[in-house]
Every structure is written in structure tokens, then in C-alpha cells.
Amino acid sequence: MHPRAERTTAPYGSWESPISAAAVSAAGRTAEGLAVAGDGRLVWVETRPEEGGRAVLVKEPAEPGCKVRDVTPQGFAVRSLAQEYGGGAFAVHRDIVVFSNYTDQRLYKQRIGDNLPLPLTPDYAGSVVRYADGVFDPHFHHFVTIMEDHRHDSSNPITTIAAVRIGDRDVEEPTMLVSGSDFYAFPRVDPTKKRMAWIEWSNPNMSWDKSQLWVGYFNEKGSYDFLGEDDSSHKIICCYRENGKSYIGVLDHDLESFSKIDIPFSSVNNIVSGDGSFYIEGASASLPVSIAKVTLDEKKTMATDFSIVWSSSEDIAKYKSYFSLPEFVEFPTVIPGQNAYAYFYAPYNDIFQGGPTDEARGVLDLSVQYWTSRGWAFVDVNYGGSSGYGREFRERLLGQWGVVDVNDCCSCATFLIADLASLREGMHKFEAYYIDNLVGNKQAYFERSPINFVDKFSCPVILFQGLDDPVVSPDQATKIYKAIKDKGLPVALVEYEGEQHGFRKAENIKFTLEQEMVFFARLVGKFKVADDITPIKIENFD
């Protein structure tokens, strides 16, 4: 319960709040990938909106309470563009890091503490060869990585598992190790350095629908054969989600047991083990996205210490009296017997009260509190098709995209994709068949494309589009904007140079939040916001 005090009565949505759009963008740092260096300290990638979304490798300080140390020098950024979404942009072995550099997508080797990264892969010009999800293979002095080659066909790149020399010799062409499937992920070398496991799948499947786990043996030259057996066993730190909540535990193969570890996080994104401890990235309703170190007891069945190493918003505690806590909601859908889920955030502000006038995870997020502290309610819906509630729930969306999600969200417009047919034609390889699985046949494409039913458009719309977005192309936003404008409804389009699928730059995050709020206030709520925001021009309104 929040403490009650004498409050000012004002219209919902018009409340004053210290959680500004600038504060939200400043709290927009994220952690991407965790690894433990040779000295036992954690390294990870930190994205920085205030530096234009630059991704920097940082290292855990030697003493608790000290600032993290930058590993990546100026002029470099640690980010892969493989499969357009990227991920797995670095790996660490002892004091050596290999990373994918954002601007040229080449792999570089760097000794931690040295500001002179050395290229490992050729300069193909144009970022046409990309690498991700790599691991060290010290036995053969290789870096084993996913390699995505766009040189011959940018819309259908060739993906393989390749080996890159990590010695001090001249740059060499990568050596192909595994090929034949459309996609590969998670190449991992076992501790004996004799085998490697990986995941592979091919179109039209997505990895979560149908993929295969393979194991190959190294021969004396570092190449591979087929699956073999081994009776070795280990205790494994693992995570699973059930009914929208994350759980952590230790899986003991020998004893065939699982010991659940009690920690404050309700949402977990990443785990990496250390010596007698592990690091975990997560969040909860009262903790923003953070990295914590968890120390286990001797039997490795119980946590003896939990300490925050890094927080996406270090000064978030000063806004605590303005926080709205999420309420988990399960609600019936239009399909009898089927329920969906959401997190409801009621309006809350310590000094005001109301007057007359990608999976939602229910964690502390200033971009949500920005709204609720001003008197807005916020609903984050996990409609049918969302992860975290089992395969059957996720597969509700197959063949029903544009039906199940819209019905589940009711009056909430969650996705507005203009022309599904043209979106399908311009889709990158990773999701080339994804929409086919979600939508269905050609008739369904037509019926679920809002662009084909302009006569049914009835409400004002504001659009924000990254001009470098490879997933939803800018012409989609332009088509929606023109159709709504031609019908005479209020509409605005904001386009951002240099932004892709999801905005990374602090100034754009701030501008988007402010313009969203003032747009809703002017055209929906019909009230004046408390913040000093200059609204952009709204066609057919201003």
C-alpha cells in the first residue's frame, strides 16, 4: 500500500510528476550479454542512449560501490547486426575479448585494459558479412561463430558456423565448419574441447517452433563429425518461466533433482556462472533492470548472498513515492474457455488524485511510471501468442494474427501494420515466413491489412518510425499516414534518421514520450498537460 496524504485533485493525465521524459531516457540503459573474465569479474555490454545508443563493453569494478570500467575504446561499439536483431556480440576468454564492431561488422580482438582492438576478419566493405554468438575454442586457437554472408544476396544471406583464427597473424578468411541449414545459433564447445553443440533450423520455421540440437566432434584439425555419446554430468544453473514469472534453480543431472533458488527478481533475461556464484540480469515490480551477483552455499542449493552489481537506473529510488505497482490480470477472451493475461498499472501520484474530467513482465520501468504518475492508467497485455505461458498459448496466434491479438486487447491498439502483403515482400530472411505462419492465406492478408479498409478508420493516430528500420520498413508508416490524412482524420508522422527497430537515442526516446502524451491529451483527453511541451503539428487538426 502507498502512504496516503493530503492530495491535490486534478484531471487524470494532467498531474505533475518528476518522472520526466528526460529521466526515462536517462534510465534507458540496457545490459546485453554477460560473461566472466579470467579474474572472476563480470563483463557485459551496456547500451547508452545519451551516446546515440552506442553499445560499450564494461567490466565490474574491483570494489563494490565503485563505477564500472569501460573496456571498449572510443571509435568502437559492440553490436552485431546478424539476423537484423543482432545479439551475441562478444565473448571473453581470460583477459581477451572478441567483439563485433557496429560500424563495419568485423570481428576484433582486444586485451582488456588495452585500447587497441585488432581486426580478425577481412574488411568486406558495407557490413555485408556479420558475426554473432561466438565462443572461444582455445584448443585450436579459433573463435567459433555464426557467420551471416550478404555478399551474394542481401535478402537471402548464407548463414554458417565458421571458425576465425585468433592468433597474432595476418587477417584470414573464416573457415566454414557447418552449413546447409538456413539458420544456426548457440555454437558451444564442451569443457573437454572435443565436441561442439549447436542449434539449427530452416525456413519456413522459426526457431521456437521447430529446431534441432546437434553435437559434432572435433577431429585433429578442428573439423566435425556426427553425434556421439558421453556420460559426463554437471550441475546447471537454469531459468524457466511459468505463468508469466521467471524462476531460477540448480539442475543436478546425477541426482535427477532441481533446487529452486529464491531471489528478488520476477523476470530474468540472462545468467552466467562463476566460481561458486553466478550473475543474473533481471528485474521485478520494485527493481529496475539490474545485474546481480548470487552466491550459493556449499551444496549449491541455496542463495547465501544477493548483491546488485549494476542498475539501469541508479537513482530510481527517489521516484519511489510515485510508483504504480502492477496488478496481474487474467481475463476471458472472445474464444470460450480461453483466457489471456495483462499487467494493469493504475494511475498513482503521491500528491495528486483523480478528478472528474516485447512479453509484458510487470517489472519496474520508468517508461510506464512516466504515464501513471501523471494520472494515466497503463495496461501491458500478453495476448494470445505471447511467450511465458506455454506453447499452446503462444501458438494461438498461428494463422490468427490480426484476430486473436486484437480481440484479446479489445480497445487497446497493440499492433498497427499497414499493408501486410508489402510487409511480407520486404521482410528480412530471419522472419521471411513468420508472417505467413501468423496470418495464413492471401485472403487473410487482405482482410487483416488496415490499409484495405480506410473507410473504417475512425480515430486520430500519431506514428513514430525509424528510417533505418530493416524489420518494418518506413513505407509502412508512410502508407498509414497518407491514408488517414486523406480521410480527414487527425494524424502525424515523426521519422527518425539513424534509428532502426526500436529507438536507441536519448533525444528520440524523450521526444517520442512527450509527443505521445501531448497528442493523447489534446485529441483524446481534451486537457492541458502539466509539462511544458511544444506539440508537433497534427494534420487535419492544427
Coordinates of C-alpha atoms in Angstrom, one line a residue:
M1 CA 0.0 0.0 0.0
H2 CA 1.1 3.5 -0.8
P3 CA 1.1 6.0 2.1
R4 CA -1.9 8.3 2.0
A5 CA -1.5 12.1 2.3
E6 CA -3.5 15.2 1.5
R7 CA -3.6 15.4 -2.3
T8 CA -4.5 17.9 -5.0
T9 CA -7.4 16.9 -7.1
A10 CA -6.8 17.3 -10.9
P11 CA -8.0 15.6 -14.1
Y12 CA -6.4 12.3 -14.8
G13 CA -3.5 12.7 -17.2
S14 CA -2.7 16.3 -16.2
W15 CA -0.8 15.6 -13.0
E16 CA 2.6 17.0 -12.4
S17 CA 5.4 14.4 -12.0
P18 CA 9.2 14.4 -11.5
I19 CA 9.4 11.4 -13.8
S20 CA 10.2 13.4 -16.9
A21 CA 10.8 12.1 -20.4
A22 CA 14.4 13.1 -19.9
A23 CA 14.5 10.9 -16.7
V24 CA 13.0 8.0 -18.7
S25 CA 15.5 8.3 -21.5
A26 CA 18.4 8.5 -18.9
A27 CA 17.1 5.3 -17.4
G28 CA 17.1 3.6 -20.8
R29 CA 20.5 1.9 -20.4
T30 CA 20.3 -1.8 -21.1
A31 CA 22.6 -4.8 -20.5
E32 CA 23.2 -7.1 -23.4
G33 CA 25.1 -10.3 -22.7
L34 CA 27.1 -11.4 -19.7
A35 CA 30.5 -13.1 -19.4
V36 CA 33.1 -13.7 -16.7
A37 CA 36.7 -12.6 -17.3
G38 CA 39.8 -14.5 -16.1
D39 CA 39.9 -12.6 -12.9
G40 CA 36.4 -13.6 -12.0
R41 CA 34.8 -10.2 -12.6
L42 CA 31.8 -9.8 -14.9
V43 CA 31.9 -8.0 -18.3
W44 CA 28.8 -7.0 -20.2
V45 CA 27.6 -4.7 -23.0
E46 CA 25.9 -1.5 -21.8
T47 CA 23.8 0.5 -24.3
R48 CA 23.9 4.2 -23.8
P49 CA 21.0 6.4 -25.1
E50 CA 23.0 9.5 -24.2
E51 CA 25.7 8.4 -26.7
G52 CA 23.3 7.8 -29.5
G53 CA 22.6 4.3 -28.5
R54 CA 26.2 3.3 -28.5
A55 CA 26.9 -0.2 -27.1
V56 CA 30.0 -0.4 -24.8
L57 CA 31.7 -3.4 -23.2
V58 CA 32.1 -2.6 -19.5
K59 CA 33.7 -4.5 -16.5
E60 CA 32.6 -5.0 -13.0
P61 CA 34.6 -2.8 -10.6
A62 CA 37.1 -4.4 -8.3
E63 CA 35.4 -3.0 -5.2
P64 CA 31.7 -2.9 -4.5
G65 CA 30.1 0.6 -4.9
C66 CA 32.7 1.8 -7.5
K67 CA 31.8 2.7 -11.0
V68 CA 32.0 0.2 -13.8
R69 CA 35.1 0.4 -16.1
D70 CA 34.8 0.9 -19.9
V71 CA 36.6 -1.8 -21.9
T72 CA 35.6 -0.6 -25.4
P73 CA 37.6 2.5 -26.6
Q74 CA 36.1 5.5 -28.3
G75 CA 35.5 4.9 -32.0
F76 CA 34.2 1.4 -31.5
A77 CA 30.7 0.0 -30.5
V78 CA 29.9 -3.6 -29.6
R79 CA 26.9 -4.6 -31.6
S80 CA 26.1 -7.3 -34.2
L81 CA 23.5 -6.9 -37.0
A82 CA 23.1 -10.6 -37.7
Q83 CA 19.5 -11.5 -38.4
E84 CA 18.9 -7.7 -38.2
Y85 CA 18.1 -8.0 -34.5
G86 CA 21.7 -8.8 -33.5
G87 CA 22.7 -10.3 -30.2
G88 CA 25.7 -12.3 -29.0
A89 CA 28.1 -9.5 -30.0
F90 CA 31.1 -10.5 -27.8
A91 CA 32.9 -13.3 -25.9
V92 CA 35.6 -13.3 -23.3
H93 CA 38.4 -15.8 -22.6
R94 CA 40.6 -14.9 -19.6
D95 CA 41.6 -11.3 -20.4
I96 CA 40.9 -11.4 -24.2
V97 CA 37.7 -10.2 -25.7
V98 CA 36.5 -10.8 -29.3
F99 CA 33.6 -8.5 -30.4
S100 CA 31.6 -7.5 -33.4
N101 CA 32.1 -3.8 -34.2
Y102 CA 28.9 -2.0 -35.2
T103 CA 30.1 0.3 -38.0
D104 CA 31.9 -2.4 -40.1
Q105 CA 30.6 -5.6 -38.5
R106 CA 34.2 -7.0 -38.4
L107 CA 35.4 -9.1 -35.5
Y108 CA 38.1 -7.5 -33.4
K109 CA 40.3 -9.0 -30.7
Q110 CA 41.2 -6.8 -27.7
R111 CA 43.1 -7.4 -24.5
I112 CA 41.1 -6.0 -21.5
G113 CA 43.0 -2.9 -20.5
D114 CA 44.4 -2.3 -23.9
N115 CA 42.7 0.4 -26.1
L116 CA 43.9 -1.0 -29.4
P117 CA 41.5 -3.6 -30.8
L118 CA 42.9 -5.7 -33.7
P119 CA 40.8 -6.9 -36.6
L120 CA 40.4 -10.6 -37.0
T121 CA 38.2 -10.8 -40.1
P122 CA 38.6 -9.1 -43.6
D123 CA 37.1 -5.8 -44.4
Y124 CA 34.4 -6.6 -46.9
A125 CA 33.1 -3.0 -47.0
G126 CA 29.4 -2.3 -46.4
S127 CA 28.9 -4.5 -43.4
V128 CA 27.9 -7.4 -45.7
V129 CA 29.4 -10.1 -43.5
R130 CA 28.2 -10.3 -40.0
Y131 CA 29.1 -12.4 -36.9
A132 CA 27.2 -13.3 -33.8
D133 CA 27.0 -15.6 -30.8
G134 CA 30.7 -16.6 -30.9
V135 CA 32.7 -18.7 -28.4
F136 CA 36.4 -19.3 -27.9
D137 CA 37.9 -22.7 -28.8
P138 CA 41.3 -22.3 -27.2
H139 CA 42.4 -25.9 -28.1
F140 CA 42.6 -24.9 -31.8
H141 CA 43.1 -21.1 -31.3
H142 CA 39.8 -20.5 -33.0
F143 CA 36.8 -18.2 -32.4
V144 CA 33.7 -20.3 -33.4
T145 CA 30.9 -18.0 -34.5
I146 CA 27.7 -17.7 -36.5
M147 CA 28.6 -16.1 -39.9
E148 CA 25.9 -14.4 -42.0
D149 CA 27.1 -13.6 -45.5
H150 CA 25.2 -11.0 -47.5
R151 CA 27.7 -10.6 -50.4
H152 CA 25.7 -12.7 -52.9
D153 CA 22.1 -12.0 -51.9
S154 CA 21.2 -9.4 -49.3
S155 CA 17.7 -10.7 -49.0
N156 CA 18.7 -14.3 -48.6
P157 CA 22.1 -14.3 -46.8
I158 CA 24.0 -17.6 -46.3
T159 CA 24.4 -18.5 -42.7
T160 CA 27.0 -20.9 -41.4
I161 CA 29.1 -21.8 -38.4
A162 CA 32.6 -20.7 -39.0
A163 CA 36.0 -20.6 -37.3
V164 CA 38.2 -17.5 -37.1
R165 CA 41.8 -17.6 -36.2
I166 CA 42.6 -15.6 -33.0
G167 CA 46.3 -15.6 -33.2
D168 CA 48.6 -12.7 -33.9
R169 CA 49.0 -13.5 -37.6
D170 CA 47.5 -11.5 -40.5
V171 CA 43.8 -11.4 -41.1
E172 CA 42.4 -14.6 -42.7
E173 CA 39.2 -15.7 -44.3
P174 CA 37.0 -17.5 -41.8
T175 CA 36.8 -21.3 -42.2
M176 CA 33.4 -22.8 -42.7
L177 CA 32.6 -25.6 -40.2
V178 CA 28.9 -26.3 -40.5
S179 CA 26.5 -25.4 -43.4
G180 CA 23.3 -26.5 -45.1
S181 CA 20.6 -25.0 -42.9
D182 CA 19.1 -21.6 -43.1
F183 CA 19.9 -20.6 -39.6
Y184 CA 22.3 -21.5 -36.8
A185 CA 22.6 -20.4 -33.2
F186 CA 24.5 -21.2 -29.9
P187 CA 27.6 -23.0 -31.1
R188 CA 29.2 -24.2 -27.8
V189 CA 32.4 -26.0 -27.2
D190 CA 32.4 -28.5 -24.3
P191 CA 34.9 -28.3 -21.4
T192 CA 36.9 -31.3 -22.9
K193 CA 37.3 -29.3 -26.1
K194 CA 36.4 -32.4 -28.1
R195 CA 32.9 -31.6 -29.1
M196 CA 30.7 -28.7 -30.1
A197 CA 26.9 -28.4 -29.9
W198 CA 24.7 -26.0 -31.9
I199 CA 21.1 -25.3 -32.8
E200 CA 19.9 -25.2 -36.4
W201 CA 16.6 -24.7 -38.2
S202 CA 15.3 -23.7 -41.7
N203 CA 12.5 -21.8 -43.3
P204 CA 9.5 -21.7 -43.0
N205 CA 10.0 -22.5 -39.3
M206 CA 11.0 -20.1 -36.6
S207 CA 13.5 -21.4 -34.0
W208 CA 10.9 -21.6 -31.2
D209 CA 8.6 -23.7 -33.5
K210 CA 10.9 -26.3 -34.9
S211 CA 14.7 -26.5 -34.4
Q212 CA 17.3 -29.3 -33.9
L213 CA 20.1 -29.7 -31.4
W214 CA 23.3 -31.2 -33.0
V215 CA 26.6 -32.3 -31.5
G216 CA 29.7 -32.7 -33.5
Y217 CA 33.2 -34.0 -32.7
F218 CA 36.4 -32.1 -33.5
N219 CA 38.9 -34.1 -35.5
E220 CA 42.6 -33.5 -35.1
K221 CA 42.3 -30.5 -37.4
G222 CA 39.3 -28.9 -35.6
S223 CA 36.6 -30.1 -38.1
Y224 CA 33.5 -32.2 -37.2
D225 CA 31.7 -35.5 -37.3
F226 CA 28.3 -36.6 -36.1
L227 CA 26.7 -37.1 -32.7
G228 CA 28.4 -39.2 -30.1
E229 CA 27.6 -40.1 -26.5
D230 CA 29.3 -39.1 -23.3
D231 CA 28.4 -39.9 -19.7
S232 CA 29.7 -36.8 -18.1
S233 CA 27.4 -34.7 -16.0
H234 CA 27.2 -31.3 -14.4
K235 CA 25.1 -29.1 -12.2
I236 CA 23.4 -26.5 -14.3
I237 CA 22.2 -23.1 -13.3
C238 CA 19.0 -22.6 -15.3
C239 CA 15.9 -20.4 -15.7
Y240 CA 12.4 -21.1 -16.7
R241 CA 9.1 -19.1 -16.9
E242 CA 5.7 -20.3 -15.7
N243 CA 2.5 -18.2 -15.7
G244 CA 4.4 -15.1 -16.6
K245 CA 7.1 -15.4 -13.9
S246 CA 10.8 -16.4 -14.0
Y247 CA 12.3 -19.0 -11.7
I248 CA 15.9 -19.8 -11.1
G249 CA 17.3 -23.1 -9.9
V250 CA 20.1 -25.7 -10.0
L251 CA 19.6 -28.8 -12.1
D252 CA 21.6 -31.8 -10.8
H253 CA 21.8 -34.4 -13.5
D254 CA 23.4 -37.1 -11.3
L255 CA 20.7 -36.8 -8.6
E256 CA 17.9 -36.1 -11.1
S257 CA 16.9 -33.2 -8.9
F258 CA 16.0 -29.5 -9.2
S259 CA 16.6 -27.0 -6.4
K260 CA 14.8 -23.7 -6.8
I261 CA 16.8 -20.6 -5.8
D262 CA 14.8 -17.8 -4.1
I263 CA 15.9 -14.4 -5.5
P264 CA 14.1 -10.9 -5.6
F265 CA 13.8 -10.9 -9.4
S266 CA 10.5 -11.9 -11.0
S267 CA 11.8 -11.6 -14.6
V268 CA 15.2 -13.0 -15.7
N269 CA 16.9 -12.4 -19.0
N270 CA 20.4 -13.8 -18.7
I271 CA 22.6 -16.0 -16.5
V272 CA 26.3 -16.7 -16.4
S273 CA 28.1 -18.9 -13.8
G274 CA 31.2 -18.0 -11.9
D275 CA 33.3 -19.7 -9.2
G276 CA 30.8 -20.6 -6.5
S277 CA 28.4 -17.9 -7.7
F278 CA 26.5 -16.7 -10.7
Y279 CA 25.5 -13.4 -12.2
I280 CA 22.0 -12.8 -13.3
E281 CA 20.2 -10.0 -15.3
G282 CA 16.6 -9.4 -14.2
A283 CA 14.0 -7.1 -12.7
S284 CA 10.9 -7.0 -10.6
A285 CA 8.0 -4.7 -9.8
S286 CA 10.2 -2.9 -7.3
L287 CA 13.6 -3.3 -9.0
P288 CA 14.5 -1.9 -12.5
V289 CA 16.6 -4.0 -14.9
S290 CA 19.7 -4.9 -13.0
I291 CA 22.6 -7.3 -12.8
A292 CA 23.1 -9.1 -9.5
K293 CA 25.7 -11.5 -8.2
V294 CA 24.2 -14.5 -6.4
T295 CA 26.5 -16.6 -4.1
L296 CA 25.4 -20.1 -3.4
D297 CA 26.0 -22.4 -0.4
E298 CA 28.5 -25.3 -0.5
K299 CA 25.8 -27.7 -1.8
K300 CA 24.8 -25.2 -4.4
T301 CA 21.1 -25.4 -3.5
M302 CA 20.5 -22.1 -1.7
A303 CA 21.5 -18.5 -2.2
T304 CA 23.5 -17.0 0.7
D305 CA 24.1 -13.6 -0.8
F306 CA 22.4 -11.4 -3.4
S307 CA 24.0 -8.1 -4.4
I308 CA 23.3 -5.6 -7.2
V309 CA 26.3 -5.1 -9.5
W310 CA 24.7 -2.7 -12.0
S311 CA 21.4 -1.0 -12.4
S312 CA 19.8 0.6 -15.5
S313 CA 18.6 3.4 -13.2
E314 CA 20.8 4.0 -10.2
D315 CA 18.8 7.0 -8.8
I316 CA 15.4 5.4 -9.4
A317 CA 14.7 5.2 -5.6
K318 CA 14.0 9.0 -5.5
Y319 CA 10.8 8.4 -7.5
K320 CA 9.5 5.6 -5.3
S321 CA 6.6 7.5 -3.9
Y322 CA 5.2 8.0 -7.4
F323 CA 5.4 4.3 -8.5
S324 CA 2.3 2.4 -9.5
L325 CA 2.6 -1.3 -8.7
P326 CA 1.4 -3.7 -11.5
E327 CA -1.6 -5.9 -10.8
F328 CA -1.6 -9.2 -12.7
V329 CA -4.9 -9.7 -14.5
E330 CA -6.3 -12.8 -16.1
F331 CA -9.3 -12.1 -18.3
P332 CA -11.5 -14.2 -20.7
T333 CA -11.2 -13.7 -24.4
V334 CA -13.8 -13.9 -27.1
I335 CA -13.0 -17.6 -27.5
P336 CA -14.9 -19.5 -24.9
G337 CA -12.6 -21.3 -22.4
Q338 CA -9.5 -19.3 -23.4
N339 CA -8.0 -16.6 -21.1
A340 CA -5.2 -14.1 -21.7
Y341 CA -3.1 -12.1 -19.3
A342 CA -2.0 -8.5 -18.6
Y343 CA -0.4 -6.2 -16.1
F344 CA -2.5 -3.3 -15.1
Y345 CA -0.9 -0.1 -13.7
A346 CA -3.4 2.2 -12.0
P347 CA -2.7 5.9 -12.0
Y348 CA -0.7 6.9 -9.0
N349 CA 1.0 10.0 -7.7
D350 CA 1.8 10.9 -4.1
I351 CA 0.5 14.4 -4.3
F352 CA -2.4 14.1 -6.8
Q353 CA -5.6 12.3 -7.1
G354 CA -8.1 11.9 -9.9
G355 CA -10.8 14.4 -10.8
P356 CA -13.9 14.1 -12.9
T357 CA -12.9 15.3 -16.1
D358 CA 8.4 -7.3 -26.2
E359 CA 6.1 -10.2 -23.3
A360 CA 4.8 -7.8 -20.6
R361 CA 6.6 -8.8 -17.4
G362 CA 5.3 -6.4 -14.7
V363 CA 8.7 -5.0 -13.8
L364 CA 9.7 -1.5 -12.7
D365 CA 10.1 0.6 -15.8
L366 CA 10.2 4.4 -15.8
S367 CA 8.6 4.5 -19.3
V368 CA 5.5 3.1 -17.6
Q369 CA 5.7 5.2 -14.5
Y370 CA 6.0 8.3 -16.7
W371 CA 2.4 7.8 -17.6
T372 CA 0.9 6.5 -14.3
S373 CA 2.5 9.3 -12.2
R374 CA 0.7 11.8 -14.5
G375 CA -2.7 10.2 -14.0
W376 CA -2.8 7.7 -16.9
A377 CA -3.7 4.1 -16.5
F378 CA -1.4 1.7 -18.4
V379 CA -2.2 -1.9 -19.5
D380 CA 0.5 -4.1 -20.8
V381 CA -1.2 -7.0 -22.5
N382 CA 0.1 -10.6 -23.0
Y383 CA -2.4 -11.5 -25.7
G384 CA -2.6 -15.0 -27.2
G385 CA 0.7 -15.6 -28.9
S386 CA 2.9 -14.1 -26.1
S387 CA 5.6 -16.2 -24.6
G388 CA 5.8 -17.1 -20.9
Y389 CA 2.5 -19.0 -20.7
G390 CA 3.3 -22.2 -22.5
R391 CA 3.4 -23.4 -26.1
E392 CA -0.3 -23.8 -26.5
F393 CA -0.9 -20.2 -25.5
R394 CA 1.9 -19.0 -27.8
E395 CA 0.5 -20.9 -30.8
R396 CA -2.9 -19.3 -30.5
L397 CA -1.6 -16.6 -32.9
L398 CA -0.6 -19.0 -35.7
G399 CA -2.9 -18.3 -38.6
Q400 CA -4.8 -15.8 -36.4
W401 CA -2.6 -12.7 -36.4
G402 CA -4.9 -9.7 -36.5
V403 CA -7.7 -11.7 -34.9
V404 CA -6.5 -13.1 -31.6
D405 CA -4.3 -10.2 -30.6
V406 CA -6.9 -7.6 -31.5
N407 CA -9.7 -9.5 -29.7
D408 CA -7.5 -10.1 -26.6
C409 CA -6.5 -6.4 -26.4
C410 CA -10.1 -5.3 -27.0
S411 CA -9.9 -1.5 -27.3
C412 CA -6.1 -1.4 -27.0
A413 CA -4.4 -1.0 -30.4
T414 CA -1.3 -3.0 -29.9
F415 CA -0.1 -3.5 -33.5
L416 CA -1.0 -1.4 -36.5
I417 CA 0.7 -2.7 -39.6
A418 CA -0.5 -1.1 -42.8
D419 CA -0.1 -3.3 -45.8
L420 CA 0.7 -6.9 -44.7
A421 CA 1.4 -8.1 -48.3
S422 CA 4.1 -5.5 -48.9
L423 CA 5.5 -6.1 -45.4
R424 CA 5.8 -9.8 -46.3
E425 CA 7.7 -8.9 -49.5
G426 CA 10.2 -6.7 -47.7
M427 CA 10.8 -9.0 -44.7
H428 CA 14.4 -10.0 -43.9
K429 CA 15.4 -13.7 -44.1
F430 CA 15.0 -14.4 -40.4
E431 CA 11.3 -13.6 -40.4
A432 CA 10.7 -14.3 -44.1
Y433 CA 8.0 -16.9 -43.4
Y434 CA 7.0 -15.8 -39.9
I435 CA 4.1 -13.6 -41.1
D436 CA 2.8 -16.4 -43.3
N437 CA 2.6 -18.7 -40.3
L438 CA 0.9 -15.9 -38.2
V439 CA -1.6 -14.7 -40.8
G440 CA -2.4 -17.6 -43.2
N441 CA -3.6 -17.4 -46.8
K442 CA -3.9 -14.5 -49.2
Q443 CA -7.5 -13.7 -48.3
A444 CA -6.4 -13.4 -44.6
Y445 CA -3.6 -11.0 -45.6
F446 CA -6.2 -8.7 -47.3
E447 CA -8.8 -8.9 -44.6
R448 CA -6.3 -8.1 -41.8
S449 CA -4.5 -5.2 -43.5
P450 CA -5.9 -2.0 -42.2
I451 CA -4.8 -0.2 -45.4
N452 CA -7.5 -2.0 -47.3
F453 CA -10.2 -0.7 -45.0
V454 CA -9.6 3.1 -44.9
D455 CA -13.3 3.7 -44.6
K456 CA -13.3 2.1 -41.2
F457 CA -10.5 4.4 -39.8
S458 CA -12.1 6.5 -37.0
C459 CA -9.6 7.8 -34.6
P460 CA -6.5 10.1 -34.5
V461 CA -3.1 8.4 -34.9
I462 CA 0.5 9.5 -34.3
L463 CA 3.3 7.5 -35.9
F464 CA 7.0 7.2 -35.0
Q465 CA 9.2 5.5 -37.5
G466 CA 13.0 4.7 -37.6
L467 CA 14.2 5.4 -41.2
D468 CA 16.8 2.6 -40.9
D469 CA 14.3 0.0 -39.7
P470 CA 15.0 -3.3 -41.5
V471 CA 12.1 -5.1 -39.9
V472 CA 9.1 -2.7 -40.5
S473 CA 10.1 -0.6 -43.5
P474 CA 9.4 3.2 -43.4
D475 CA 7.0 3.0 -46.3
Q476 CA 4.5 1.1 -43.9
A477 CA 4.2 4.2 -41.7
T478 CA 4.0 6.5 -44.8
K479 CA 1.1 4.4 -46.2
I480 CA -0.8 4.6 -42.9
Y481 CA -0.1 8.3 -42.6
K482 CA -1.3 9.2 -46.1
A483 CA -4.4 7.0 -45.8
I484 CA -5.5 8.6 -42.6
K485 CA -4.7 12.1 -43.8
D486 CA -6.6 11.6 -47.0
K487 CA -9.7 10.5 -45.0
G488 CA -9.5 13.8 -43.0
L489 CA -8.7 12.3 -39.6
P490 CA -6.0 13.9 -37.3
V491 CA -2.7 12.3 -37.9
A492 CA 1.1 13.0 -37.5
L493 CA 4.2 11.2 -38.6
V494 CA 7.6 11.5 -36.9
E495 CA 10.6 10.0 -38.7
Y496 CA 14.0 9.5 -37.1
E497 CA 17.2 9.4 -39.1
G498 CA 19.6 6.7 -37.9
E499 CA 17.1 4.8 -35.9
Q500 CA 16.2 1.2 -36.5
H501 CA 13.6 -1.2 -35.0
G502 CA 13.2 0.4 -31.5
F503 CA 14.7 3.7 -30.7
R504 CA 18.2 3.9 -29.0
K505 CA 19.0 7.6 -28.9
A506 CA 18.1 9.6 -25.8
E507 CA 16.8 12.6 -27.6
N508 CA 14.4 10.4 -29.7
I509 CA 13.2 8.4 -26.7
K510 CA 12.4 11.7 -24.9
F511 CA 10.7 13.3 -27.8
T512 CA 8.6 10.3 -28.5
L513 CA 7.3 10.1 -25.0
E514 CA 6.5 13.8 -24.8
Q515 CA 4.7 13.9 -28.1
E516 CA 2.7 10.7 -27.4
M517 CA 1.4 12.3 -24.2
V518 CA 0.6 15.7 -25.5
F519 CA -1.1 14.1 -28.6
F520 CA -3.4 12.0 -26.4
A521 CA -4.1 15.0 -24.1
R522 CA -5.0 17.3 -27.0
L523 CA -7.0 14.8 -29.1
V524 CA -8.4 12.2 -26.7
G525 CA -8.5 13.6 -23.2
K526 CA -9.0 17.3 -24.2
F527 CA -6.9 18.6 -21.3
K528 CA -3.6 20.5 -20.8
V529 CA -0.6 18.5 -19.6
A530 CA 1.4 19.8 -16.7
D531 CA 4.7 19.6 -18.6
D532 CA 6.0 22.4 -20.9
I533 CA 5.9 20.6 -24.2
T534 CA 5.6 22.2 -27.6
P535 CA 3.4 19.9 -29.7
I536 CA 4.2 19.0 -33.3
K537 CA 1.7 19.9 -36.0
I538 CA -1.2 17.4 -36.4
E539 CA -2.7 17.3 -39.9
N540 CA -6.4 17.8 -40.1
F541 CA -6.4 19.3 -36.6
D542 CA -4.0 22.2 -36.3

